[in-house]
Tab-separated table of C-alpha atoms and ligand atoms in Angstrom:
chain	number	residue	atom	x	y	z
A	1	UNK	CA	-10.012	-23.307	15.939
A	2	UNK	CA	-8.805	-19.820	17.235
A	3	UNK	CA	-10.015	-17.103	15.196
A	4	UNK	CA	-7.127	-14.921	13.818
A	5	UNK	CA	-8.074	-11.078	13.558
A	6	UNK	CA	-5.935	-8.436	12.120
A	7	UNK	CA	-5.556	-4.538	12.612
A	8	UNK	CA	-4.568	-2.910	9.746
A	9	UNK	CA	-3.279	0.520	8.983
A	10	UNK	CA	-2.172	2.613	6.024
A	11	UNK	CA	-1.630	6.064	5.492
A	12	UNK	CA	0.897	6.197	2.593
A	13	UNK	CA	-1.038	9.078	0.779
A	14	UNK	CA	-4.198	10.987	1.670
A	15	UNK	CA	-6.195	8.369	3.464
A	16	UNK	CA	-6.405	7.299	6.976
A	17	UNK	CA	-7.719	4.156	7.265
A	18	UNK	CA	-7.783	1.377	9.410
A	19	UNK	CA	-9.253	-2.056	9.276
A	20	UNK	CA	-10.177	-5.918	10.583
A	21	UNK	CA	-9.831	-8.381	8.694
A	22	UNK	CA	-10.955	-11.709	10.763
A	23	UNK	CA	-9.726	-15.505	9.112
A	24	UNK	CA	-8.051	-13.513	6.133
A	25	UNK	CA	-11.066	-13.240	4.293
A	26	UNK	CA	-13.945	-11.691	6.294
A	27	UNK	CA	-13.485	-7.707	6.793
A	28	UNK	CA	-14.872	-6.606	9.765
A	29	UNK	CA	-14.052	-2.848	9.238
A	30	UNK	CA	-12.522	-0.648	7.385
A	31	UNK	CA	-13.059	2.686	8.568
A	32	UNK	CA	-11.133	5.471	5.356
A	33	UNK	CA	-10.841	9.341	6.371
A	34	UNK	CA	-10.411	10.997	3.387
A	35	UNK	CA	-8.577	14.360	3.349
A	36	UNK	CA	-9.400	14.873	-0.090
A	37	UNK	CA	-11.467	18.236	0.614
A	38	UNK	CA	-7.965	19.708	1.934
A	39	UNK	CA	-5.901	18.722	-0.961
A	40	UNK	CA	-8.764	19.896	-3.571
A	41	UNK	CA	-7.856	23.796	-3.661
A	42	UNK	CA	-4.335	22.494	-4.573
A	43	UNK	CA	-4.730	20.566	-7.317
A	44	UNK	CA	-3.105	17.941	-5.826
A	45	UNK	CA	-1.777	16.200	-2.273
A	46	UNK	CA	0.724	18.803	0.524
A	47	UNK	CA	2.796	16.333	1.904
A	48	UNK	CA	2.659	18.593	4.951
A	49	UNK	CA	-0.995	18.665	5.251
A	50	UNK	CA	-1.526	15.247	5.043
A	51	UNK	CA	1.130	13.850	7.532
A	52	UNK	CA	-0.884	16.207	9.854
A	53	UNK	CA	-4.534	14.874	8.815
A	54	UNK	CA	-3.166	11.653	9.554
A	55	UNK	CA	-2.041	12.865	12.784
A	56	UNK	CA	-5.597	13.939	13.861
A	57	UNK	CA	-7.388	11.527	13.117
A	58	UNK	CA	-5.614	7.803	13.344
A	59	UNK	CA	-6.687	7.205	16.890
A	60	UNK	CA	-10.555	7.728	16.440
A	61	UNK	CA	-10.026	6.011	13.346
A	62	UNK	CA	-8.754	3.123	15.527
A	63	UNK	CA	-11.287	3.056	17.678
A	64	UNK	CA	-13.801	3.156	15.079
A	65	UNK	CA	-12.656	-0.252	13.534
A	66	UNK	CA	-12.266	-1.946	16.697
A	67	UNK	CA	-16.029	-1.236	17.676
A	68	UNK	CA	-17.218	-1.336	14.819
A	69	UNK	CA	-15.864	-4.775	14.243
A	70	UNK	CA	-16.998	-5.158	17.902
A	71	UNK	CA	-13.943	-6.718	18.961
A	72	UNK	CA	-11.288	-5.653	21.471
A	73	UNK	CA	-7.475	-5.422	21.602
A	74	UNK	CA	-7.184	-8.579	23.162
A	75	UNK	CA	-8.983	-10.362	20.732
A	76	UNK	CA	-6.149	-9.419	18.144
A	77	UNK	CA	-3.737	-11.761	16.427
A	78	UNK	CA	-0.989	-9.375	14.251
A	79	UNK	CA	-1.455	-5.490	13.435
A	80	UNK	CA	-0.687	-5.183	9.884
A	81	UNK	CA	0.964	-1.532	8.256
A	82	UNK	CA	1.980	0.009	5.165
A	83	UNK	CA	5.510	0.784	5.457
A	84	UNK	CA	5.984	2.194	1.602
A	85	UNK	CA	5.528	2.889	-1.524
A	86	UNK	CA	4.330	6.311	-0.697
A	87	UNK	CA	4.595	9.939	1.255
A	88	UNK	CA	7.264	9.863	3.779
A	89	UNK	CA	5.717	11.976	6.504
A	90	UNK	CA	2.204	10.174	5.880
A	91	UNK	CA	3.616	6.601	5.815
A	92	UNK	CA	5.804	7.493	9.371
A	93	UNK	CA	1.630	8.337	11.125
A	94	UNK	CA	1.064	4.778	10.381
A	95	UNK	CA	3.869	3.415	11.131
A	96	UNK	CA	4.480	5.116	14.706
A	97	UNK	CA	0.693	4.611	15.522
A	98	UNK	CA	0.623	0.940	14.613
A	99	UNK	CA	4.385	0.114	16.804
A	100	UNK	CA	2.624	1.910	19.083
A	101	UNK	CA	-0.316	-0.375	19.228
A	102	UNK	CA	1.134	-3.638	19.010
A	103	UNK	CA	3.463	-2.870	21.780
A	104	UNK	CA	1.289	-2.077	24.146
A	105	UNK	CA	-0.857	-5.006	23.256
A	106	UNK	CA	1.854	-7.044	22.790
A	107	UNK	CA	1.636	-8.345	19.047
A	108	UNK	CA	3.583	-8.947	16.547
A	109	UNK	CA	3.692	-6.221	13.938
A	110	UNK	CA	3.405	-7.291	9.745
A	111	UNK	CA	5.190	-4.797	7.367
A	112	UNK	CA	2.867	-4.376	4.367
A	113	UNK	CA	3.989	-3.191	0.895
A	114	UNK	CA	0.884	-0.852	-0.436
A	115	UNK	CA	0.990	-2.321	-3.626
A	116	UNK	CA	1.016	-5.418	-2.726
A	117	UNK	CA	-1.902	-4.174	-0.568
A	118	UNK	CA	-4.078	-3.083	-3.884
A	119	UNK	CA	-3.200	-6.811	-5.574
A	120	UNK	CA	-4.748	-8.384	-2.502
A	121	UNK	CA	-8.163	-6.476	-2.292
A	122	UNK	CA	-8.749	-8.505	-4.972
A	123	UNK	CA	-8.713	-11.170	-2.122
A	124	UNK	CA	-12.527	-9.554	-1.008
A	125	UNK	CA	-13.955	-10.925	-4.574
A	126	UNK	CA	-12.768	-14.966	-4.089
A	127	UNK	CA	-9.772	-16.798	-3.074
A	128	UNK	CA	-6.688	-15.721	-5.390
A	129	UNK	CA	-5.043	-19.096	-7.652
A	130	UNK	CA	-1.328	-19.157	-8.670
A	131	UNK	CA	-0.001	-18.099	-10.745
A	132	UNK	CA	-1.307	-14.773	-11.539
A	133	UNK	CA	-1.056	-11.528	-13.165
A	134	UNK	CA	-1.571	-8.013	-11.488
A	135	UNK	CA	-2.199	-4.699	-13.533
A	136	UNK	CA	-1.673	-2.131	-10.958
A	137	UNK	CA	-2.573	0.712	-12.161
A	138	UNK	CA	-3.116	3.780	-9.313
A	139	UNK	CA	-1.946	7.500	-8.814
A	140	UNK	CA	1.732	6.480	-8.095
A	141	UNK	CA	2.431	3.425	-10.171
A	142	UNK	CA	1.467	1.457	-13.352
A	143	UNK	CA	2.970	-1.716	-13.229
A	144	UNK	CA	2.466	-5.563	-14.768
A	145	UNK	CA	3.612	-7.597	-11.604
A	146	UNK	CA	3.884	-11.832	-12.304
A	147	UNK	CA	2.930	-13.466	-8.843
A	148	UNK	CA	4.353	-16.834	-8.642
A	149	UNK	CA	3.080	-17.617	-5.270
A	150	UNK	CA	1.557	-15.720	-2.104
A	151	UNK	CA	4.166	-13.220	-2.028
A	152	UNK	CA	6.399	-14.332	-4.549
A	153	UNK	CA	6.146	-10.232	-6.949
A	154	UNK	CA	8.048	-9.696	-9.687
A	155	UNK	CA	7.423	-6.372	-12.193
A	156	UNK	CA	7.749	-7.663	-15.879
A	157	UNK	CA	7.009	-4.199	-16.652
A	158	UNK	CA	6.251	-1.227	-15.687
A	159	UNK	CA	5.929	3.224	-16.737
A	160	UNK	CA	9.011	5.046	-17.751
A	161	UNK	CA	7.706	8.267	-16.742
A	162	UNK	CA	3.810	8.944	-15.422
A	163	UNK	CA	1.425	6.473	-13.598
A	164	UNK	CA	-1.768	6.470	-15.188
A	165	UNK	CA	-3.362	7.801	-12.528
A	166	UNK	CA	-1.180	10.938	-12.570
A	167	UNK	CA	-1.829	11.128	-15.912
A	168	UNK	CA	-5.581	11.797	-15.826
A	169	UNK	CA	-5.318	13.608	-13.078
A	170	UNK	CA	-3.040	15.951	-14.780
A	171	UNK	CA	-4.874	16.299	-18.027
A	172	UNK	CA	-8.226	16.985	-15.670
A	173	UNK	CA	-6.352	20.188	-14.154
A	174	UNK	CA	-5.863	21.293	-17.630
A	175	UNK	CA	-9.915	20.635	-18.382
A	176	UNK	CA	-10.166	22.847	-14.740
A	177	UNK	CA	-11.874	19.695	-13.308
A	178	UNK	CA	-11.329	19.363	-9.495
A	179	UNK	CA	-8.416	16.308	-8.071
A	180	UNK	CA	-8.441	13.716	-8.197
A	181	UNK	CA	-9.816	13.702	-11.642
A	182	UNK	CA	-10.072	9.863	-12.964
A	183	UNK	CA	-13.245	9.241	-12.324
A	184	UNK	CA	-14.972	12.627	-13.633
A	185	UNK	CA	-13.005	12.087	-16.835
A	186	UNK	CA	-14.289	8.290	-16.712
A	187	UNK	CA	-17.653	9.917	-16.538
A	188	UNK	CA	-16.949	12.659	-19.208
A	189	UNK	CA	-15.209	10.043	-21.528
A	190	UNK	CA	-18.704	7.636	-21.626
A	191	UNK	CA	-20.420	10.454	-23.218
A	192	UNK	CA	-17.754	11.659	-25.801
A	193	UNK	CA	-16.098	10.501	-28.791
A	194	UNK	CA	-12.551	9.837	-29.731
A	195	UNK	CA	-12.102	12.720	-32.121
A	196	UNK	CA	-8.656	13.297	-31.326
A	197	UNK	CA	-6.844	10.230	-32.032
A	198	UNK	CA	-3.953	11.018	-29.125
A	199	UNK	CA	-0.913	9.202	-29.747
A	200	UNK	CA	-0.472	5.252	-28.270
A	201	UNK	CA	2.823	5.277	-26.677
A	202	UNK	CA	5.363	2.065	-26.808
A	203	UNK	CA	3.056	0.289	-29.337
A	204	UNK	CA	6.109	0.044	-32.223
A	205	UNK	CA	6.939	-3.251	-33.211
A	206	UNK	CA	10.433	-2.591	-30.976
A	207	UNK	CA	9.227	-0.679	-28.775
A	208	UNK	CA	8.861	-2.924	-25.012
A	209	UNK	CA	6.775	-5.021	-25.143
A	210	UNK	CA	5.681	-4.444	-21.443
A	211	UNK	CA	6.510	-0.769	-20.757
A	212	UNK	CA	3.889	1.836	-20.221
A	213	UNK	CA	4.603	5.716	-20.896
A	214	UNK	CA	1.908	8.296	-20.398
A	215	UNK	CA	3.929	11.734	-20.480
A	216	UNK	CA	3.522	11.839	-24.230
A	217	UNK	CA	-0.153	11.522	-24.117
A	218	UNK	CA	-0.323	13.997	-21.300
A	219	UNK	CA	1.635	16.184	-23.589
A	220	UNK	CA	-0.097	15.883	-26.861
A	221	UNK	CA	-3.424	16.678	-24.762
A	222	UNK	CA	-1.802	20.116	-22.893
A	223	UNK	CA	-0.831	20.919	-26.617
A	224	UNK	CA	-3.703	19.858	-28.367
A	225	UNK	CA	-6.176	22.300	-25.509
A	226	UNK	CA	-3.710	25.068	-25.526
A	227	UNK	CA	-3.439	25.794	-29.287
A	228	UNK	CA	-7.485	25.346	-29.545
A	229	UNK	CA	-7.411	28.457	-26.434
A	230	UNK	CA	-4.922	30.195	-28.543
A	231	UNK	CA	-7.250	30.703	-31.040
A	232	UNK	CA	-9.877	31.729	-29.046
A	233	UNK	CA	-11.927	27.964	-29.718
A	234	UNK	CA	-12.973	25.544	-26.312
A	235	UNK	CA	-13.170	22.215	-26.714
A	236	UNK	CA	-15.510	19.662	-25.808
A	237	UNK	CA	-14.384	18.443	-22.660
A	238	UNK	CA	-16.668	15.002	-23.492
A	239	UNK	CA	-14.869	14.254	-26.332
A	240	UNK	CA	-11.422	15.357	-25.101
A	241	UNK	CA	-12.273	12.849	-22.233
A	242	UNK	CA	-13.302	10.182	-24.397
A	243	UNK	CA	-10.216	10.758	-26.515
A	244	UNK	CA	-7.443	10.305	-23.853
A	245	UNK	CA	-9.428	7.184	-21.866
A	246	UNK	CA	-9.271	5.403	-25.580
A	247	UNK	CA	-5.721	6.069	-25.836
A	248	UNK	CA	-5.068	5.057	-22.107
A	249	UNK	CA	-7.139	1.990	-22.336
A	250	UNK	CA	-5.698	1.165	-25.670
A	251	UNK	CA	-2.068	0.591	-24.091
A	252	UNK	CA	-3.564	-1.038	-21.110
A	253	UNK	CA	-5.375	-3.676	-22.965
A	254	UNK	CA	-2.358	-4.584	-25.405
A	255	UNK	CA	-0.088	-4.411	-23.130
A	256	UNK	CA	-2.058	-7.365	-20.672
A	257	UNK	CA	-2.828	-9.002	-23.484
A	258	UNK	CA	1.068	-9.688	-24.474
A	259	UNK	CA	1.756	-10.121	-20.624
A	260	UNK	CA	-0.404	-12.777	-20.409
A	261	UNK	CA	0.343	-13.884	-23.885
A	262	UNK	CA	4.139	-14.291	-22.642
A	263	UNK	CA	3.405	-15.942	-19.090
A	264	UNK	CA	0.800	-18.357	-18.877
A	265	UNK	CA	-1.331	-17.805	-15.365
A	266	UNK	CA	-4.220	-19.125	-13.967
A	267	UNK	CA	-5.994	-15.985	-13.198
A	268	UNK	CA	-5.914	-11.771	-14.149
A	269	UNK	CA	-6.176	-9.447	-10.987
A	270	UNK	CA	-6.658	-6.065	-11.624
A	271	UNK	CA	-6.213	-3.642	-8.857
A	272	UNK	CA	-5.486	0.447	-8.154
A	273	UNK	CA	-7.116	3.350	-8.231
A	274	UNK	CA	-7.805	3.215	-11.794
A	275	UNK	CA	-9.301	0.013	-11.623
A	276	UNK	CA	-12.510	1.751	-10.706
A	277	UNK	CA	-12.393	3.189	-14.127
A	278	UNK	CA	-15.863	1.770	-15.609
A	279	UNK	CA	-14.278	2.158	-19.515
A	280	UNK	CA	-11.582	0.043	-18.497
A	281	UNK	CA	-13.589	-2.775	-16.698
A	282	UNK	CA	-15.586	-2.716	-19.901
A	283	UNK	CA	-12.743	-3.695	-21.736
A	284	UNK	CA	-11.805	-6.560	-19.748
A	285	UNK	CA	-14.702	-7.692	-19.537
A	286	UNK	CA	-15.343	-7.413	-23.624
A	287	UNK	CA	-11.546	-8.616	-24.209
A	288	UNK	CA	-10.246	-11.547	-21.866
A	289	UNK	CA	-12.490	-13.868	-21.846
A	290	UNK	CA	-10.534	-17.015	-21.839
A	291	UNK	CA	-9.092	-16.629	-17.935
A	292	UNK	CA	-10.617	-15.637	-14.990
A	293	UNK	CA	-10.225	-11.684	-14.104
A	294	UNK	CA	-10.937	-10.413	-10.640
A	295	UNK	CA	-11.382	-6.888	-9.843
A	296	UNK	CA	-11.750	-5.312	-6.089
A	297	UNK	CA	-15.152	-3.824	-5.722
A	298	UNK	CA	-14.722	0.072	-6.292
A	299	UNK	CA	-14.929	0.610	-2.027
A	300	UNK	CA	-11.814	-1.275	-2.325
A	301	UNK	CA	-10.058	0.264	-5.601
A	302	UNK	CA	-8.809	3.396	-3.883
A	303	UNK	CA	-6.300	3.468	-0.800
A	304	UNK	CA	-7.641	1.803	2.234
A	305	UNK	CA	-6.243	-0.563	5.396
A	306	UNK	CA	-8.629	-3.500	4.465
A	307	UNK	CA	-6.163	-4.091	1.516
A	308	UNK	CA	-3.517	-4.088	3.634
A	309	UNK	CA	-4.737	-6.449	5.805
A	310	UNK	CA	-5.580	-8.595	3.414
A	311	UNK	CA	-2.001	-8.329	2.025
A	312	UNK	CA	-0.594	-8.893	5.581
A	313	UNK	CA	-1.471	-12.437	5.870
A	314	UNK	CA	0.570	-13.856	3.716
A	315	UNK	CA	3.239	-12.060	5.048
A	316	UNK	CA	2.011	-13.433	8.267
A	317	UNK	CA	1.569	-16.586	7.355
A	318	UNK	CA	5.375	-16.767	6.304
A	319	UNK	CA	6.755	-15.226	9.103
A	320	UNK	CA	7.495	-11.931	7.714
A	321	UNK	CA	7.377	-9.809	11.117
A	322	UNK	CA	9.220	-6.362	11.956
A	323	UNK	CA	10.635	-5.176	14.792
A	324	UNK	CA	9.784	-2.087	16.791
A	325	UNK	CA	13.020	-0.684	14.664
A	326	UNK	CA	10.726	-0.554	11.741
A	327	UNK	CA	10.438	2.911	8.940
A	328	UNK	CA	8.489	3.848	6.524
A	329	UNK	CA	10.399	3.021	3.178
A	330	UNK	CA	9.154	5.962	0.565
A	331	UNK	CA	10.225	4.046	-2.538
A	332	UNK	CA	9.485	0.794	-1.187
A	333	UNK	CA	9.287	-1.637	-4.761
A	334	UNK	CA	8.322	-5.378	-5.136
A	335	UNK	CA	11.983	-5.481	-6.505
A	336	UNK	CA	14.091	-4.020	-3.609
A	337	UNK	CA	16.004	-6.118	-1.388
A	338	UNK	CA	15.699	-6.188	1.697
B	1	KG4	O1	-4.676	3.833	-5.692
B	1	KG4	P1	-5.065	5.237	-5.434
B	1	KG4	O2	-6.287	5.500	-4.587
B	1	KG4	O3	-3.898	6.033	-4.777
B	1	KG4	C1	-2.562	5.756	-5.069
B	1	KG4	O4	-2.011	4.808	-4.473
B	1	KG4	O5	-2.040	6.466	-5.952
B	1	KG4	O6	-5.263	5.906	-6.877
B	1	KG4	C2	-5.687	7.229	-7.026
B	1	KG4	C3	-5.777	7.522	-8.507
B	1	KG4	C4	-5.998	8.997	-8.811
B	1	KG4	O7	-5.044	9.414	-9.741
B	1	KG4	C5	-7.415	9.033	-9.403
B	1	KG4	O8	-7.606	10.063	-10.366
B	1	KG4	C6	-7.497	7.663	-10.039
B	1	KG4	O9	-6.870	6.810	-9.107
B	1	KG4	N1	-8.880	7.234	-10.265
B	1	KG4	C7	-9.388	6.979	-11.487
B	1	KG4	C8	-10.754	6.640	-11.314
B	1	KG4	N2	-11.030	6.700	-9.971
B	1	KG4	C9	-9.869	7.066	-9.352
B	1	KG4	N3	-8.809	7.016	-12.701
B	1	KG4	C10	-9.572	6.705	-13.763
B	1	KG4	N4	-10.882	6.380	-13.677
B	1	KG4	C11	-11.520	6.330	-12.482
B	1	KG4	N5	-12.812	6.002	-12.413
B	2	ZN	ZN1	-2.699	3.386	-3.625
């Protein structure tokens, strides 16, 4: 049997990263420059700054999962890329660099939706069984996607306003805590108490059964801080922590619950960002009980190519190929048609 190895980038955000995955399941490499130092002093990511970090770096990133994978160019089967959801500039580094590559090396080039990318690094824990669930849940999106087969995505419900992810990392700028600020609020939150009984948005009888909102939350926190500063008191940033991961987690839970309540599946992935929250794997794993829930390990929570490859060979597999005419697609969704 020929072995089938795949390069993988993605740079849809603030991380360059590039990966080999060999027979879809063993990865080689996956080499992630973070840029996070440059974004810090911001509060958040520069769109500018990080198209240019990207530029910098994505060739010795290259090189660094070939050898480190110790394979060659020629050894290669299919380079894999993330051509959206994300940061126009930052998607285009990836996307030139990895048309670039396969030209030159003559390979055919996989289009890779990033989401799609953070279902599959589930794929690292054991093989995936259909049908399944996905809570995505990262800095950009929070979103309940039913996956039929390899491939097959649909959204049965997603956030009317903030992802999650923005969400904490919104109310940790108003606690002065440093961005991205999930998983120092995760930390925070384990040591608190939920004094503040924040409110648990879309939970009404009519209210969606599958729709997320987080801006209300967000709001009630801002409020909640800024009329304690008004009169001169600080709050315990433990329990304010504590607080808003109960309410966030609340939501979260129900809402999977009724998801998987209303569409029998064989197995619940949970992938994103956020998915390296420890407060929500706690839950889970309290919670659902009666199906089997896989989780990427926390390397593989956050943005990096090894989930892309991973996601690429389906795609692959069904003959999903782009052209040299390729772009990136900024508000790339498993619902737009191609
Ligand atoms: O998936 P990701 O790396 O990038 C996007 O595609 O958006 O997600 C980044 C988000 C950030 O908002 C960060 O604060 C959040 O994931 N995050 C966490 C934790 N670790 C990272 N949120 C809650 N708890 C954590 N432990
Ligand atoms: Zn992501």
């Amino acid at each position: 049997m020929t072995e089938q190895y795949i390069l993988a980038f993605e740079t849809s955000c603030d991380e360059t990263s590039v990966a080999v995955l060999k027979n879809g399941q063993e990865l080689l490499s996956n080499v992630i420059a973070s840029q996070i130092e440059s974004h810090k002093r911001f509060g958040g990511v520069v769109p500018e700054v990080a198209s240019r970090h990207h530029v910098e770096v994505i060739t010795a990133c290259i090189n660094e999962a070939l050898a480190e994978a110790e394979i060659t160019p020629s050894d290669l089967t299919a380079v894999a890329v993330t051509e959206g959801p994300g940061l126009v500039g930052a998607l285009l580094v990836g996307v030139a660099a990895a048309k670039a590559f396969a030209w030159a090396n003559h390979l055919p080039l996989v289009p890779v939706n990033h989401m799609a990318g953070h279902l599959w690094a589930a794929r690292q824990v054991k093989p995936l069984d259909f049908p399944l669930m996905a809570l995505l849940v990262s800095g950009g999106h929070t979103e309940l996607v039913y996956v039929a087969a390899p491939g097959d995505y649909k959204i049965i419900g997603e956030t009317r306003d903030d992802a999650v992810g923005e969400a904490y990392d919104k109310v940790g700028r108003v606690m002065n805590l440093t961005y991205p600020a999930g998983k120092e609020i995760d930390a925070l939150a384990h040591q608190g108490q939920d004094v503040f009984n924040f409110p648990r948005a879309m939970m009404k009888h009519d209210d969606p059964a599958l729709e997320f909102s987080f801006s209300g939350l967000k709001s009630a926190f801002i409020n909640t801080v800024h009329n304690a500063e008004q009169k001169g008191q600080t709050l315990d940033k433990k329990d304010l922590s504590a607080s808003f991961q109960a309410a966030v987690m609340d939501v979260l839970m129900a809402k999977t619950k009724t998801a998987l309540q209303q569409f029998p599946v064989k197995m619940l992935v949970v992938a994103g960002g956020v998915a390296a929250n420890h407060g929500l794997r706690e839950r889970l794993a309290a919670e659902i009980t009666d199906i089997d829930v896989v989780i990427p390990p926390l390397r593989l929570c956050g943005d990096n190519a090894g989930m892309i490859a991973y996601a690429s060979v389906c795609e692959y597999n069904q003959g999903h190929l782009a052209g040299l005419d390729l772009n990136a697609r900024p508000s790339l969704s498993f619902e737009t048609l191609d």
